[in-house]
């Protein structure tokens, strides 16, 4: 019986959907349990700046790239700056990383190994932790995975 045919167990898509839901739940649980820490407060201060002031900060040495703060700038205006709302964009990026881990893994390793990798990404304490921080870490992971996937797809199409 070939993988994915009836009787072979749950489909990889169903398993991936369940992993995404689990990733969401793990990152959502106690999202606002801890108080904001200094770097998260700095992120809020940056996000509250007027757009021109915010962009001017990033030409100075010692600042992270502006994309996360631009996203947070719009999000804080929409959802407020509570612990929950400031950390929610990181949660979303962390959850979106799970299917991208699967897609990248499937191109390199096949379906079974990529589901294992997605399971590890879902339950990794570090990735859950970063998915609960109001910082750019999960956005960097998401963009890295996305660029890797696009690159691998481009290589695949050129074969």
CSV table of C-alpha atoms in Angstrom, one decimal:
chain,number,residue,atom,x,y,z
A,1,UNK,CA,0.0,0.0,0.0
A,2,UNK,CA,1.4,3.4,-0.9
A,3,UNK,CA,1.8,6.2,1.6
A,4,UNK,CA,-1.3,8.4,1.7
A,5,UNK,CA,-3.7,5.7,0.4
A,6,UNK,CA,-6.7,4.6,2.4
A,7,UNK,CA,-5.9,2.3,5.3
A,8,UNK,CA,-2.4,3.6,5.7
A,9,UNK,CA,-3.3,5.8,8.7
A,10,UNK,CA,-3.9,9.5,9.0
A,11,UNK,CA,-2.8,11.6,6.1
A,12,UNK,CA,0.2,13.9,6.5
A,13,UNK,CA,-2.1,16.9,6.0
A,14,UNK,CA,-4.3,15.8,8.9
A,15,UNK,CA,-1.3,15.2,11.1
A,16,UNK,CA,0.2,18.6,10.1
A,17,UNK,CA,-3.1,20.3,10.8
A,18,UNK,CA,-3.1,18.7,14.3
A,19,UNK,CA,0.5,19.8,14.8
A,20,UNK,CA,-0.4,23.4,13.9
A,21,UNK,CA,-3.3,23.4,16.3
A,22,UNK,CA,-1.1,22.0,19.0
A,23,UNK,CA,1.6,24.6,18.3
A,24,UNK,CA,-1.0,27.3,18.6
A,25,UNK,CA,-2.3,25.9,21.9
A,26,UNK,CA,1.2,25.5,23.4
A,27,UNK,CA,2.2,29.0,22.5
A,28,UNK,CA,-1.2,30.5,23.6
A,29,UNK,CA,-1.1,28.8,27.0
A,30,UNK,CA,0.1,31.4,29.5
A,31,UNK,CA,1.0,33.9,26.8
A,32,UNK,CA,0.6,36.8,29.2
A,33,UNK,CA,1.6,34.9,32.3
A,34,UNK,CA,5.0,36.6,32.8
A,35,UNK,CA,5.4,40.3,33.0
A,36,UNK,CA,7.0,42.1,30.0
A,37,UNK,CA,10.8,42.1,30.3
A,38,UNK,CA,13.1,45.0,29.3
A,39,UNK,CA,13.6,44.1,25.6
A,40,UNK,CA,9.9,43.6,25.2
A,41,UNK,CA,9.3,47.0,26.7
A,42,UNK,CA,11.8,48.5,24.3
A,43,UNK,CA,9.9,46.9,21.5
A,44,UNK,CA,6.7,48.6,22.7
A,45,UNK,CA,8.5,51.9,22.9
A,46,UNK,CA,9.8,51.5,19.4
A,47,UNK,CA,6.3,50.5,18.1
A,48,UNK,CA,4.7,53.5,19.7
A,49,UNK,CA,6.9,55.9,17.8
A,50,UNK,CA,5.6,57.8,14.8
A,51,UNK,CA,6.5,56.0,11.6
A,52,UNK,CA,9.2,58.5,10.6
A,53,UNK,CA,10.9,58.4,14.0
A,54,UNK,CA,10.7,54.6,14.0
A,55,UNK,CA,12.5,54.3,10.7
A,56,UNK,CA,15.1,56.9,11.7
A,57,UNK,CA,16.1,54.7,14.6
A,58,UNK,CA,17.3,51.9,12.3
A,59,UNK,CA,20.0,53.8,10.6
A,60,UNK,CA,21.8,54.1,13.9
A,61,UNK,CA,24.2,51.3,15.0
A,62,UNK,CA,23.0,48.8,17.6
A,63,UNK,CA,19.4,48.4,16.4
A,64,UNK,CA,17.8,45.2,15.0
A,65,UNK,CA,16.2,45.3,11.6
A,66,UNK,CA,13.0,47.3,11.2
A,67,UNK,CA,10.5,44.7,9.9
A,68,UNK,CA,9.5,43.3,13.2
A,69,UNK,CA,9.0,46.8,14.7
A,70,UNK,CA,7.1,47.9,11.7
A,71,UNK,CA,4.7,45.0,12.1
A,72,UNK,CA,4.5,45.6,15.8
A,73,UNK,CA,3.9,49.3,15.1
A,74,UNK,CA,0.7,48.5,13.2
A,75,UNK,CA,-0.3,45.7,15.5
A,76,UNK,CA,-0.1,47.8,18.7
A,77,UNK,CA,-2.2,50.5,17.1
A,78,UNK,CA,-4.8,47.8,16.3
A,79,UNK,CA,-4.7,45.5,19.3
A,80,UNK,CA,-3.1,47.6,22.1
A,81,UNK,CA,0.1,47.0,24.1
A,82,UNK,CA,-0.9,44.4,26.7
A,83,UNK,CA,1.4,41.5,27.3
A,84,UNK,CA,-0.9,39.3,25.3
A,85,UNK,CA,-1.2,41.6,22.3
A,86,UNK,CA,2.5,42.4,22.1
A,87,UNK,CA,3.4,38.7,22.2
A,88,UNK,CA,0.7,37.6,19.8
A,89,UNK,CA,2.6,38.4,16.5
A,90,UNK,CA,5.5,36.1,17.8
A,91,UNK,CA,2.9,33.4,18.5
A,92,UNK,CA,1.6,33.7,14.9
A,93,UNK,CA,5.1,33.5,13.4
A,94,UNK,CA,6.0,30.6,15.6
A,95,UNK,CA,2.9,28.7,14.6
A,96,UNK,CA,3.4,29.4,10.9
A,97,UNK,CA,6.9,28.1,11.2
A,98,UNK,CA,5.6,24.6,11.9
A,99,UNK,CA,4.1,23.9,8.4
A,100,UNK,CA,7.2,25.5,6.8
A,101,UNK,CA,9.4,23.1,8.7
A,102,UNK,CA,7.3,20.3,7.3
A,103,UNK,CA,7.6,21.7,3.7
A,104,UNK,CA,11.3,22.3,3.8
A,105,UNK,CA,11.8,18.8,5.4
A,106,UNK,CA,9.6,17.2,2.8
A,107,UNK,CA,11.8,18.6,0.0
A,108,UNK,CA,14.9,17.2,1.7
A,109,UNK,CA,13.9,14.2,3.6
A,110,UNK,CA,10.4,12.9,2.6
A,111,UNK,CA,7.1,12.9,4.4
A,112,UNK,CA,7.8,10.8,7.5
A,113,UNK,CA,11.0,12.7,8.5
A,114,UNK,CA,9.4,16.0,7.8
A,115,UNK,CA,6.4,15.2,10.1
A,116,UNK,CA,9.0,14.3,12.8
A,117,UNK,CA,10.7,17.6,12.2
A,118,UNK,CA,7.4,19.5,12.4
A,119,UNK,CA,6.5,17.6,15.6
A,120,UNK,CA,9.9,18.7,17.1
A,121,UNK,CA,9.3,22.3,16.0
A,122,UNK,CA,5.8,22.1,17.6
A,123,UNK,CA,6.9,20.9,20.9
A,124,UNK,CA,10.4,22.4,21.3
A,125,UNK,CA,10.6,24.2,24.6
A,126,UNK,CA,12.8,26.9,23.0
A,127,UNK,CA,10.5,27.5,20.1
A,128,UNK,CA,7.5,27.6,22.4
A,129,UNK,CA,9.4,30.1,24.6
A,130,UNK,CA,10.3,32.3,21.6
A,131,UNK,CA,6.7,32.1,20.4
A,132,UNK,CA,5.8,33.7,23.7
A,133,UNK,CA,8.2,36.6,23.6
A,134,UNK,CA,7.5,40.0,22.1
A,135,UNK,CA,10.7,40.0,20.1
A,136,UNK,CA,11.7,39.3,16.5
A,137,UNK,CA,13.0,35.7,17.0
A,138,UNK,CA,10.1,33.8,15.5
A,139,UNK,CA,9.8,36.2,12.6
A,140,UNK,CA,13.5,35.6,11.8
A,141,UNK,CA,12.9,31.8,11.9
A,142,UNK,CA,9.7,32.2,9.8
A,143,UNK,CA,11.5,34.2,7.1
A,144,UNK,CA,14.5,31.9,7.2
A,145,UNK,CA,12.3,28.9,6.6
A,146,UNK,CA,10.3,30.7,3.9
A,147,UNK,CA,13.4,31.8,2.0
A,148,UNK,CA,14.8,28.2,2.3
A,149,UNK,CA,11.6,26.8,1.0
A,150,UNK,CA,11.5,29.2,-2.0
A,151,UNK,CA,15.1,28.5,-2.8
A,152,UNK,CA,14.6,24.7,-2.7
A,153,UNK,CA,11.5,25.0,-4.9
A,154,UNK,CA,13.5,27.1,-7.4
A,155,UNK,CA,16.2,24.5,-7.5
A,156,UNK,CA,13.6,21.8,-7.9
A,157,UNK,CA,12.0,23.6,-10.8
A,158,UNK,CA,15.3,24.0,-12.6
A,159,UNK,CA,16.0,20.3,-12.6
